[in-house]
PDB file of C-alpha atoms and ligand atoms in Angstrom:
ATOM      1  CA  UNK A   1      79.469 104.842  41.482  1.00  0.00           C
ATOM      2  CA  UNK A   2      77.150 106.774  39.179  1.00  0.00           C
ATOM      3  CA  UNK A   3      75.982 110.321  39.605  1.00  0.00           C
ATOM      4  CA  UNK A   4      72.761 109.381  41.366  1.00  0.00           C
ATOM      5  CA  UNK A   5      74.506 107.186  43.908  1.00  0.00           C
ATOM      6  CA  UNK A   6      77.066 109.885  44.483  1.00  0.00           C
ATOM      7  CA  UNK A   7      74.386 112.445  45.267  1.00  0.00           C
ATOM      8  CA  UNK A   8      72.638 109.988  47.588  1.00  0.00           C
ATOM      9  CA  UNK A   9      75.924 109.417  49.347  1.00  0.00           C
ATOM     10  CA  UNK A  10      76.538 113.113  49.800  1.00  0.00           C
ATOM     11  CA  UNK A  11      73.083 113.507  51.211  1.00  0.00           C
ATOM     12  CA  UNK A  12      73.686 110.740  53.700  1.00  0.00           C
ATOM     13  CA  UNK A  13      76.879 112.194  55.059  1.00  0.00           C
ATOM     14  CA  UNK A  14      76.131 115.863  55.011  1.00  0.00           C
ATOM     15  CA  UNK A  15      75.715 117.624  58.322  1.00  0.00           C
ATOM     16  CA  UNK A  16      72.060 117.928  59.249  1.00  0.00           C
ATOM     17  CA  UNK A  17      70.507 121.361  59.000  1.00  0.00           C
ATOM     18  CA  UNK A  18      70.317 123.280  62.241  1.00  0.00           C
ATOM     19  CA  UNK A  19      67.544 122.153  64.550  1.00  0.00           C
ATOM     20  CA  UNK A  20      65.243 125.133  65.165  1.00  0.00           C
ATOM     21  CA  UNK A  21      64.016 123.485  68.362  1.00  0.00           C
ATOM     22  CA  UNK A  22      67.388 123.228  70.014  1.00  0.00           C
ATOM     23  CA  UNK A  23      67.383 126.319  72.174  1.00  0.00           C
ATOM     24  CA  UNK A  24      70.494 128.355  72.539  1.00  0.00           C
ATOM     25  CA  UNK A  25      72.498 127.544  75.638  1.00  0.00           C
ATOM     26  CA  UNK A  26      71.038 129.026  78.761  1.00  0.00           C
ATOM     27  CA  UNK A  27      72.759 129.867  82.007  1.00  0.00           C
ATOM     28  CA  UNK A  28      72.287 127.538  84.937  1.00  0.00           C
ATOM     29  CA  UNK A  29      69.737 124.790  85.311  1.00  0.00           C
ATOM     30  CA  UNK A  30      66.158 124.451  84.082  1.00  0.00           C
ATOM     31  CA  UNK A  31      63.326 122.001  84.508  1.00  0.00           C
ATOM     32  CA  UNK A  32      60.638 121.251  81.911  1.00  0.00           C
ATOM     33  CA  UNK A  33      57.212 121.726  83.537  1.00  0.00           C
ATOM     34  CA  UNK A  34      55.630 119.094  81.271  1.00  0.00           C
ATOM     35  CA  UNK A  35      57.965 116.100  81.403  1.00  0.00           C
ATOM     36  CA  UNK A  36      60.322 117.112  84.235  1.00  0.00           C
ATOM     37  CA  UNK A  37      63.433 116.676  82.131  1.00  0.00           C
ATOM     38  CA  UNK A  38      66.319 118.631  83.600  1.00  0.00           C
ATOM     39  CA  UNK A  39      68.588 120.967  81.693  1.00  0.00           C
ATOM     40  CA  UNK A  40      72.158 121.494  82.778  1.00  0.00           C
ATOM     41  CA  UNK A  41      75.550 122.002  81.150  1.00  0.00           C
ATOM     42  CA  UNK A  42      74.009 122.244  77.701  1.00  0.00           C
ATOM     43  CA  UNK A  43      72.013 119.012  77.715  1.00  0.00           C
ATOM     44  CA  UNK A  44      68.634 117.712  78.749  1.00  0.00           C
ATOM     45  CA  UNK A  45      68.444 114.552  80.832  1.00  0.00           C
ATOM     46  CA  UNK A  46      66.150 112.789  83.283  1.00  0.00           C
ATOM     47  CA  UNK A  47      66.318 113.604  86.936  1.00  0.00           C
ATOM     48  CA  UNK A  48      68.466 111.110  88.759  1.00  0.00           C
ATOM     49  CA  UNK A  49      67.359 110.082  92.264  1.00  0.00           C
ATOM     50  CA  UNK A  50      70.521 111.558  93.777  1.00  0.00           C
ATOM     51  CA  UNK A  51      69.819 114.801  91.985  1.00  0.00           C
ATOM     52  CA  UNK A  52      66.164 115.397  92.757  1.00  0.00           C
ATOM     53  CA  UNK A  53      66.589 118.921  93.997  1.00  0.00           C
ATOM     54  CA  UNK A  54      67.730 121.266  91.289  1.00  0.00           C
ATOM     55  CA  UNK A  55      68.763 124.477  92.964  1.00  0.00           C
ATOM     56  CA  UNK A  56      67.695 127.728  91.392  1.00  0.00           C
ATOM     57  CA  UNK A  57      66.310 126.042  88.301  1.00  0.00           C
ATOM     58  CA  UNK A  58      64.252 128.064  85.870  1.00  0.00           C
ATOM     59  CA  UNK A  59      61.167 126.669  84.185  1.00  0.00           C
ATOM     60  CA  UNK A  60      61.654 125.984  80.505  1.00  0.00           C
ATOM     61  CA  UNK A  61      59.677 123.725  78.188  1.00  0.00           C
ATOM     62  CA  UNK A  62      62.110 121.264  76.635  1.00  0.00           C
ATOM     63  CA  UNK A  63      62.530 120.918  72.850  1.00  0.00           C
ATOM     64  CA  UNK A  64      60.841 117.494  72.839  1.00  0.00           C
ATOM     65  CA  UNK A  65      57.701 118.800  74.582  1.00  0.00           C
ATOM     66  CA  UNK A  66      57.642 121.790  72.235  1.00  0.00           C
ATOM     67  CA  UNK A  67      57.769 119.504  69.206  1.00  0.00           C
ATOM     68  CA  UNK A  68      54.972 117.358  70.677  1.00  0.00           C
ATOM     69  CA  UNK A  69      52.883 120.478  71.329  1.00  0.00           C
ATOM     70  CA  UNK A  70      53.420 121.823  67.820  1.00  0.00           C
ATOM     71  CA  UNK A  71      53.176 118.365  66.252  1.00  0.00           C
ATOM     72  CA  UNK A  72      56.414 119.072  64.409  1.00  0.00           C
ATOM     73  CA  UNK A  73      58.309 115.790  64.250  1.00  0.00           C
ATOM     74  CA  UNK A  74      62.048 115.657  63.577  1.00  0.00           C
ATOM     75  CA  UNK A  75      61.755 112.061  62.436  1.00  0.00           C
ATOM     76  CA  UNK A  76      59.081 110.229  60.491  1.00  0.00           C
ATOM     77  CA  UNK A  77      59.171 106.479  60.109  1.00  0.00           C
ATOM     78  CA  UNK A  78      56.825 104.839  57.614  1.00  0.00           C
ATOM     79  CA  UNK A  79      56.370 101.078  57.664  1.00  0.00           C
ATOM     80  CA  UNK A  80      54.767  99.151  54.856  1.00  0.00           C
ATOM     81  CA  UNK A  81      54.568  95.745  53.197  1.00  0.00           C
ATOM     82  CA  UNK A  82      52.592  92.558  53.668  1.00  0.00           C
ATOM     83  CA  UNK A  83      54.836  91.399  56.526  1.00  0.00           C
ATOM     84  CA  UNK A  84      53.614  94.373  58.535  1.00  0.00           C
ATOM     85  CA  UNK A  85      49.990  93.289  58.258  1.00  0.00           C
ATOM     86  CA  UNK A  86      50.718  89.832  59.572  1.00  0.00           C
ATOM     87  CA  UNK A  87      53.033  90.873  62.376  1.00  0.00           C
ATOM     88  CA  UNK A  88      51.663  94.258  63.397  1.00  0.00           C
ATOM     89  CA  UNK A  89      51.511  93.442  67.108  1.00  0.00           C
ATOM     90  CA  UNK A  90      55.119  92.280  67.334  1.00  0.00           C
ATOM     91  CA  UNK A  91      56.322  95.211  65.285  1.00  0.00           C
ATOM     92  CA  UNK A  92      54.526  97.763  67.459  1.00  0.00           C
ATOM     93  CA  UNK A  93      55.961  96.056  70.529  1.00  0.00           C
ATOM     94  CA  UNK A  94      59.481  96.377  69.145  1.00  0.00           C
ATOM     95  CA  UNK A  95      58.892 100.061  68.358  1.00  0.00           C
ATOM     96  CA  UNK A  96      57.607 100.777  71.862  1.00  0.00           C
ATOM     97  CA  UNK A  97      60.433  98.830  73.478  1.00  0.00           C
ATOM     98  CA  UNK A  98      63.052 100.634  71.382  1.00  0.00           C
ATOM     99  CA  UNK A  99      61.566 104.008  72.303  1.00  0.00           C
ATOM    100  CA  UNK A 100      61.643 103.121  75.994  1.00  0.00           C
ATOM    101  CA  UNK A 101      65.342 102.293  75.868  1.00  0.00           C
ATOM    102  CA  UNK A 102      66.250 105.311  73.752  1.00  0.00           C
ATOM    103  CA  UNK A 103      64.208 107.713  75.868  1.00  0.00           C
ATOM    104  CA  UNK A 104      65.804 106.450  79.076  1.00  0.00           C
ATOM    105  CA  UNK A 105      69.245 107.372  77.724  1.00  0.00           C
ATOM    106  CA  UNK A 106      68.305 110.470  75.748  1.00  0.00           C
ATOM    107  CA  UNK A 107      65.551 112.587  77.265  1.00  0.00           C
ATOM    108  CA  UNK A 108      64.724 114.372  74.002  1.00  0.00           C
ATOM    109  CA  UNK A 109      64.212 111.234  71.898  1.00  0.00           C
ATOM    110  CA  UNK A 110      60.555 110.266  72.061  1.00  0.00           C
ATOM    111  CA  UNK A 111      57.673 109.051  69.942  1.00  0.00           C
ATOM    112  CA  UNK A 112      55.134 111.772  69.186  1.00  0.00           C
ATOM    113  CA  UNK A 113      52.518 109.576  67.532  1.00  0.00           C
ATOM    114  CA  UNK A 114      52.083 106.058  66.316  1.00  0.00           C
ATOM    115  CA  UNK A 115      49.444 106.264  63.610  1.00  0.00           C
ATOM    116  CA  UNK A 116      47.844 102.943  62.906  1.00  0.00           C
ATOM    117  CA  UNK A 117      44.820 104.289  61.025  1.00  0.00           C
ATOM    118  CA  UNK A 118      45.913 103.398  57.492  1.00  0.00           C
ATOM    119  CA  UNK A 119      47.564 100.350  55.900  1.00  0.00           C
ATOM    120  CA  UNK A 120      50.971 101.810  56.530  1.00  0.00           C
ATOM    121  CA  UNK A 121      52.151 102.435  60.050  1.00  0.00           C
ATOM    122  CA  UNK A 122      53.490 105.941  60.607  1.00  0.00           C
ATOM    123  CA  UNK A 123      55.603 106.777  63.635  1.00  0.00           C
ATOM    124  CA  UNK A 124      56.708 110.343  64.307  1.00  0.00           C
ATOM    125  CA  UNK A 125      59.518 111.186  66.704  1.00  0.00           C
ATOM    126  CA  UNK A 126      60.935 114.218  68.486  1.00  0.00           C
ATOM    127  CA  UNK A 127      64.509 113.355  67.479  1.00  0.00           C
ATOM    128  CA  UNK A 128      66.249 112.108  64.345  1.00  0.00           C
ATOM    129  CA  UNK A 129      68.283 109.652  66.381  1.00  0.00           C
ATOM    130  CA  UNK A 130      65.230 107.673  67.506  1.00  0.00           C
ATOM    131  CA  UNK A 131      63.836 107.445  63.952  1.00  0.00           C
ATOM    132  CA  UNK A 132      67.205 106.062  62.805  1.00  0.00           C
ATOM    133  CA  UNK A 133      67.424 103.658  65.689  1.00  0.00           C
ATOM    134  CA  UNK A 134      63.903 102.367  64.987  1.00  0.00           C
ATOM    135  CA  UNK A 135      64.826 101.703  61.349  1.00  0.00           C
ATOM    136  CA  UNK A 136      67.895  99.752  62.403  1.00  0.00           C
ATOM    137  CA  UNK A 137      65.998  97.860  65.119  1.00  0.00           C
ATOM    138  CA  UNK A 138      63.360  96.786  62.584  1.00  0.00           C
ATOM    139  CA  UNK A 139      66.025  95.556  60.175  1.00  0.00           C
ATOM    140  CA  UNK A 140      67.841  93.711  62.944  1.00  0.00           C
ATOM    141  CA  UNK A 141      64.693  92.009  64.231  1.00  0.00           C
ATOM    142  CA  UNK A 142      62.645  91.442  61.073  1.00  0.00           C
ATOM    143  CA  UNK A 143      65.065  91.976  58.175  1.00  0.00           C
ATOM    144  CA  UNK A 144      63.284  93.802  55.344  1.00  0.00           C
ATOM    145  CA  UNK A 145      64.870  96.979  54.047  1.00  0.00           C
ATOM    146  CA  UNK A 146      65.034 100.556  55.194  1.00  0.00           C
ATOM    147  CA  UNK A 147      65.933 103.868  53.610  1.00  0.00           C
ATOM    148  CA  UNK A 148      67.020 107.036  55.350  1.00  0.00           C
ATOM    149  CA  UNK A 149      66.475 110.436  53.792  1.00  0.00           C
ATOM    150  CA  UNK A 150      67.593 113.631  55.403  1.00  0.00           C
ATOM    151  CA  UNK A 151      65.618 116.686  54.428  1.00  0.00           C
ATOM    152  CA  UNK A 152      67.514 119.443  52.620  1.00  0.00           C
ATOM    153  CA  UNK A 153      65.244 122.251  53.639  1.00  0.00           C
ATOM    154  CA  UNK A 154      64.366 121.376  57.195  1.00  0.00           C
ATOM    155  CA  UNK A 155      65.989 119.625  60.124  1.00  0.00           C
ATOM    156  CA  UNK A 156      64.712 116.071  59.993  1.00  0.00           C
ATOM    157  CA  UNK A 157      64.855 112.555  58.661  1.00  0.00           C
ATOM    158  CA  UNK A 158      62.399 110.322  56.836  1.00  0.00           C
ATOM    159  CA  UNK A 159      62.881 106.619  57.369  1.00  0.00           C
ATOM    160  CA  UNK A 160      61.005 104.022  55.358  1.00  0.00           C
ATOM    161  CA  UNK A 161      60.993 100.360  56.284  1.00  0.00           C
ATOM    162  CA  UNK A 162      59.243  97.651  54.341  1.00  0.00           C
ATOM    163  CA  UNK A 163      59.142  93.933  53.996  1.00  0.00           C
ATOM    164  CA  UNK A 164      57.075  91.807  51.706  1.00  0.00           C
ATOM    165  CA  UNK A 165      56.664  88.197  52.680  1.00  0.00           C
TER     166      UNK A 165
HETATM  167 ZN1   ZN B   1      59.626 118.374  78.362  1.00  0.00          ZN
END
């Protein structure tokens, strides 16, 4: 392993920088007024039918809604390559399907924007986990190659996926 690979490896395994949007633990329960995610015991989750009444909950905007409001993604996924142009519809479908599954399990993992305006497709997410999962889902479904880069200065990940036909 040369020096460059070594530094890439270190980058990959280092602990991510602290997420400025993860609020410090609060006492009791809270409900996000925008998306109705429920906070309790240190985590945000979706209201379960058997748990529709949250007693004494405070109102607190969740980290995902705050990121959406500020347009400050934690994950950015950039897709490129000629394969993308021929299979755009299928690829977008896979992205939306993957988000739906991820979001159902993890309330704070959501897509902020799917920008289809340029040749590349740019997807921004509220969580680093979703950006990673999208990269892996694309590889699993369409092959191609992806790269994952964690930012040194800020909490976040940049994922690039591409495939040329
Ligand atoms: Zn919310």
